[in-house]
PDB file of C-alpha atoms in Angstrom:
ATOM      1  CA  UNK A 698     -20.662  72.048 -31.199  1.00 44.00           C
ATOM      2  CA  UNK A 699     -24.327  71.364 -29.161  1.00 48.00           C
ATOM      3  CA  UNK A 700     -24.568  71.137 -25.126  1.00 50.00           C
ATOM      4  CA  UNK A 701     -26.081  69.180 -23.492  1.00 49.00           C
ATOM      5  CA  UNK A 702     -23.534  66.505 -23.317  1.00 53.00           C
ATOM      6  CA  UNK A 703     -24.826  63.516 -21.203  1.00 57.00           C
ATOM      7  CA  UNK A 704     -21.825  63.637 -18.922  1.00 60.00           C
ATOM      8  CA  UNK A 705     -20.839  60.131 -20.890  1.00 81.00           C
ATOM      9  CA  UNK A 706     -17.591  59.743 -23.366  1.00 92.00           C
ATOM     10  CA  UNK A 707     -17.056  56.562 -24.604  1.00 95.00           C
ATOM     11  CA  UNK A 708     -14.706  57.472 -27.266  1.00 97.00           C
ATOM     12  CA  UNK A 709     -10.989  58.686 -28.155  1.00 98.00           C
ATOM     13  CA  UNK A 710     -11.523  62.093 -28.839  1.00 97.00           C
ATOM     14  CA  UNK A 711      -8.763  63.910 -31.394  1.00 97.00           C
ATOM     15  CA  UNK A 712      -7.894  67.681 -29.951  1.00 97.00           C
ATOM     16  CA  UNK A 713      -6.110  70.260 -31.144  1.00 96.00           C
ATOM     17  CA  UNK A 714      -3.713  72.202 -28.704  1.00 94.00           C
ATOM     18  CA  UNK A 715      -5.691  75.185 -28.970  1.00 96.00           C
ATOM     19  CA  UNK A 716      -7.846  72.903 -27.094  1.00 97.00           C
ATOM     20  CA  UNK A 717      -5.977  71.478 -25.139  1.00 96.00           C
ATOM     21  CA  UNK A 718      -6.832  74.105 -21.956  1.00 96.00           C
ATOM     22  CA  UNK A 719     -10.673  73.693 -22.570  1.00 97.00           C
ATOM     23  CA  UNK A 720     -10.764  70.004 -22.858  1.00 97.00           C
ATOM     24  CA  UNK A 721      -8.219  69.051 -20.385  1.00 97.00           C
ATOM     25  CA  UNK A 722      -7.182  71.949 -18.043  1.00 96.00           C
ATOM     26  CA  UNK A 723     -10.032  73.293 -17.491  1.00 97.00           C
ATOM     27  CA  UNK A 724     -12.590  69.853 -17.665  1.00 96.00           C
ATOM     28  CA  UNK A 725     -15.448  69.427 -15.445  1.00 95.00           C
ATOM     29  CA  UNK A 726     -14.748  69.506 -12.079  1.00 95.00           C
ATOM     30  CA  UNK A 727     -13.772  65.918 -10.777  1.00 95.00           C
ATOM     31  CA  UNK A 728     -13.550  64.638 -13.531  1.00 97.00           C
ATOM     32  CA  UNK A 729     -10.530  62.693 -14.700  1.00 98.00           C
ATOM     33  CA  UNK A 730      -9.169  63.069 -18.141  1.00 98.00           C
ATOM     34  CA  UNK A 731      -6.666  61.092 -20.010  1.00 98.00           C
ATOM     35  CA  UNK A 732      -4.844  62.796 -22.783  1.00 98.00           C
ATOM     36  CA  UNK A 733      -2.135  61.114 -25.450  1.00 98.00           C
ATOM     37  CA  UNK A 734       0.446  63.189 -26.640  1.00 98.00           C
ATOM     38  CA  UNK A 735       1.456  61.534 -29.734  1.00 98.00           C
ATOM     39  CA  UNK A 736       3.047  61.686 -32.795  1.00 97.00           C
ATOM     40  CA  UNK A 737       1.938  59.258 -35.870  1.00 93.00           C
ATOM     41  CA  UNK A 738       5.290  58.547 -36.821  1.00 95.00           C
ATOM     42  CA  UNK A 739       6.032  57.126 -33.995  1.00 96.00           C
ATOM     43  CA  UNK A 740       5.062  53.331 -33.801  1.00 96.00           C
ATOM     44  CA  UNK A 741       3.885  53.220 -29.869  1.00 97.00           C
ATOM     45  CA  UNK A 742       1.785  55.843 -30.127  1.00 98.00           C
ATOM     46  CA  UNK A 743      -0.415  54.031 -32.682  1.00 97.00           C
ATOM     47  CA  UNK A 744      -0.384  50.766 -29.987  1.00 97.00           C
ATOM     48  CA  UNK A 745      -1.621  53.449 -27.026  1.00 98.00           C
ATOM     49  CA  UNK A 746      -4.141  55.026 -29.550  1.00 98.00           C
ATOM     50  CA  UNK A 747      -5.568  51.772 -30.206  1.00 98.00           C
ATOM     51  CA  UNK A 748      -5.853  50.599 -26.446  1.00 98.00           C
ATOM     52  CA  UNK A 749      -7.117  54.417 -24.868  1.00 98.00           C
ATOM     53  CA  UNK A 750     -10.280  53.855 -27.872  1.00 98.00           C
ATOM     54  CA  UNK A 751     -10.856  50.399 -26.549  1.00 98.00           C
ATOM     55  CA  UNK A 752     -10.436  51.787 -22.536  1.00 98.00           C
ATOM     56  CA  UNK A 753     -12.303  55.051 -23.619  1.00 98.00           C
ATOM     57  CA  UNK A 754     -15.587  53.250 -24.466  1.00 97.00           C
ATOM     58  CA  UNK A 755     -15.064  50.442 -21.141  1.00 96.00           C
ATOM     59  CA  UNK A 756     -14.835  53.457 -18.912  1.00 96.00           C
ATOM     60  CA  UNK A 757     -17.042  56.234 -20.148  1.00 96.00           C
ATOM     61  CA  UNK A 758     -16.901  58.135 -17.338  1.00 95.00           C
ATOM     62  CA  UNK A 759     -13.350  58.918 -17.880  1.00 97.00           C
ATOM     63  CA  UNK A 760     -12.692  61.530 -20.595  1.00 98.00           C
ATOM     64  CA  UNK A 761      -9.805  60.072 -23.227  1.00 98.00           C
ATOM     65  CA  UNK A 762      -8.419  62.682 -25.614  1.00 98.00           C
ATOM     66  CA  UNK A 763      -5.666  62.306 -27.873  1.00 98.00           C
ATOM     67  CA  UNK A 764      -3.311  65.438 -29.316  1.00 98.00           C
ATOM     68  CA  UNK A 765      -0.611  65.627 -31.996  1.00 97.00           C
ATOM     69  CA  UNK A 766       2.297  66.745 -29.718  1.00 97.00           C
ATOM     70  CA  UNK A 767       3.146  69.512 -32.745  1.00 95.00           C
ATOM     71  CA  UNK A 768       0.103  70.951 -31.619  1.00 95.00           C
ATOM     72  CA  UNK A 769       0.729  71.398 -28.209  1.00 93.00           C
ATOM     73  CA  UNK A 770       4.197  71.410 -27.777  1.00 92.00           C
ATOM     74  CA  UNK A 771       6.852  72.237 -29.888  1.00 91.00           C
ATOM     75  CA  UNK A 772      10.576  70.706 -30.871  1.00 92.00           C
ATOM     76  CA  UNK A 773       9.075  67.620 -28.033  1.00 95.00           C
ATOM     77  CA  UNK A 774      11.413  65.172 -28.386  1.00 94.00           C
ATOM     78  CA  UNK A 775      10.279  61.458 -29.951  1.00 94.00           C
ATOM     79  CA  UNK A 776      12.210  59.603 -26.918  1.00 95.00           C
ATOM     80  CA  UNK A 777       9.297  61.607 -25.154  1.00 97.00           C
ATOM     81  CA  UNK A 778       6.681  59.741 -26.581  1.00 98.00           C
ATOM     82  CA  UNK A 779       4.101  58.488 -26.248  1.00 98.00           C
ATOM     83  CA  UNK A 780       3.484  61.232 -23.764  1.00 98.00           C
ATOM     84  CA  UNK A 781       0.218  60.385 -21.485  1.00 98.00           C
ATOM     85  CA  UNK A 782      -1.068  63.172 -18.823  1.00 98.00           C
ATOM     86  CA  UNK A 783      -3.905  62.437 -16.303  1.00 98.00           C
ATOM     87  CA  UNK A 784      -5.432  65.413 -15.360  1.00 98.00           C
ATOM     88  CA  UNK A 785      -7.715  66.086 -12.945  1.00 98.00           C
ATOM     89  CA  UNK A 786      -9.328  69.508 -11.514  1.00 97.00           C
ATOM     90  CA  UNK A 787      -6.464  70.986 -13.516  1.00 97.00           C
ATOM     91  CA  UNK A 788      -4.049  69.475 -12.155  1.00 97.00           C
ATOM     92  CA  UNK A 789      -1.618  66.472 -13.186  1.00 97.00           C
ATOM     93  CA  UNK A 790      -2.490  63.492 -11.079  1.00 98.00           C
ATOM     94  CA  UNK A 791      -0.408  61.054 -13.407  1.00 98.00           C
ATOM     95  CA  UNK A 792       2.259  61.285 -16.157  1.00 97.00           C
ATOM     96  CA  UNK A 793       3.754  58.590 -18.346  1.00 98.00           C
ATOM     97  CA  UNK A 794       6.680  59.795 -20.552  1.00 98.00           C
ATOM     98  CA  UNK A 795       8.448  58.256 -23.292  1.00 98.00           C
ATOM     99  CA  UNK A 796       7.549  54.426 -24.211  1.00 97.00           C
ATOM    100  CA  UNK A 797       9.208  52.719 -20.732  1.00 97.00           C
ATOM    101  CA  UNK A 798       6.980  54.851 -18.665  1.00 97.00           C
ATOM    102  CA  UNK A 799       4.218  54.012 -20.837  1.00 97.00           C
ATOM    103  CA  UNK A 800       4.993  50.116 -20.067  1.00 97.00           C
ATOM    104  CA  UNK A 801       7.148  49.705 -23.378  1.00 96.00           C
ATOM    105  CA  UNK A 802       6.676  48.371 -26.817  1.00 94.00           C
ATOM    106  CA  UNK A 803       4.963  45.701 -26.100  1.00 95.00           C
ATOM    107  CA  UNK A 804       2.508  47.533 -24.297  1.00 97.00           C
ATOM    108  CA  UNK A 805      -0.602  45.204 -23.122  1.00 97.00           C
ATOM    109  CA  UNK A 806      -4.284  46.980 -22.974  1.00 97.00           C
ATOM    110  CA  UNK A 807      -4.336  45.315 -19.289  1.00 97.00           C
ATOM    111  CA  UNK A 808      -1.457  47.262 -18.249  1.00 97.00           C
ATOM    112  CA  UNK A 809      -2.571  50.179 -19.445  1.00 98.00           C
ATOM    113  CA  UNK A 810      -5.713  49.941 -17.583  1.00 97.00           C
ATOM    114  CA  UNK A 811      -3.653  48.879 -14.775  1.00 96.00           C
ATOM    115  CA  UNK A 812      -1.337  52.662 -15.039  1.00 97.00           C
ATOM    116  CA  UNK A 813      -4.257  54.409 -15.364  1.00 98.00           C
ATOM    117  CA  UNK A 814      -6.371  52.554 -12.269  1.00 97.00           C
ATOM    118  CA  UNK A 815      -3.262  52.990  -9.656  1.00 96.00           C
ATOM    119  CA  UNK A 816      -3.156  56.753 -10.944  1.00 97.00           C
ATOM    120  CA  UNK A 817      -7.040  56.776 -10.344  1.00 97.00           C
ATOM    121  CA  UNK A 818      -8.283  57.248 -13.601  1.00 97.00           C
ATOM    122  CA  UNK A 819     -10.214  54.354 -14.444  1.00 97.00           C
ATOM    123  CA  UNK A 820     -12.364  52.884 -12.052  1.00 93.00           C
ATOM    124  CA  UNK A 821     -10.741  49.040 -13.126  1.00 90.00           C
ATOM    125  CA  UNK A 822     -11.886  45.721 -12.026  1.00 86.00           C
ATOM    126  CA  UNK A 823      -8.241  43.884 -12.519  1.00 81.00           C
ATOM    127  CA  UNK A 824      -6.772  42.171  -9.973  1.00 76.00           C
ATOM    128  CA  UNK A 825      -2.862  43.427  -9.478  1.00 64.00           C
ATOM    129  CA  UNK A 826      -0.719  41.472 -11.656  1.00 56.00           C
ATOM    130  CA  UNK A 827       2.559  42.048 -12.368  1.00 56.00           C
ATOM    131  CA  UNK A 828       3.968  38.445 -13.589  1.00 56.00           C
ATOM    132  CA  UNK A 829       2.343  35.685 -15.658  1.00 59.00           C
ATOM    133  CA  UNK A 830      -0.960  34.870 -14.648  1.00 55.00           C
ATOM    134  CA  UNK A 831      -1.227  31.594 -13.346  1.00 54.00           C
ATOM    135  CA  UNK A 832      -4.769  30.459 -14.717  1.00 62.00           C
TER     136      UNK A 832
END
């Protein structure tokens, strides 16, 4: 591991959850920091994986980790997942548990970014939309 980082992300980082208090609990001051609790056999968490990589490199100024629940938590229950913290100065600012939270399994990656932009997290450019667009 070299310093020196430039302060950019840009990525979906994989942690471990003796980690976990480094990367997340203890991140730079103001900065926000998105971490995935998730578990691979559970099919949601691949569909969050897949939009936090494509959010982590629109907003690298947001840190987006990922962690194997196992390795942070243990006996967490799958109804749980996918578990998504947003942590900032150490403290949770937003918390998405178990797959309604998390907008259910049909998940878009605009209402993702939505979640995370109310909670702060994301500096988004979307427009609030909670029905059907209407062109």
């Amino acid at each position: 591991g070299s310093s020196g980082s430039s302060g950019k992300f840009g990525e979906l980082r994989e942690i471990s959850g003796n980690q976990y208090v480094n990367e997340v609990t203890n991140a730079e001051k103001d900065l926000w920091v998105v971490i995935h609790l998730y578990r691979s056999s559970v099919p949601m968490c691949l569909v969050v994986n897949q939009h936090l990589s494509v959010l982590a490199r629109k907003f690298p100024e947001t840190k987006f980790v990922k962690a194997i629940v196992n390795s942070c938590i243990e006996h967490y229950h799958d109804n749980c997942l996918p578990t998504i913290f947003v942590y900032k100065n150490g403290q949770i600012e937003g918390k998405f548990i178990g797959i309604i939270e998390c907008g259910g399994i049909n998940l878009k990656l605009e209402e993702l970014e939505w979640k995370l932009s109310e909670v702060g997290a994301i500096q988004s450019d979307l427009e609030e939309n909670s029905g059907p667009s209407s062109g």
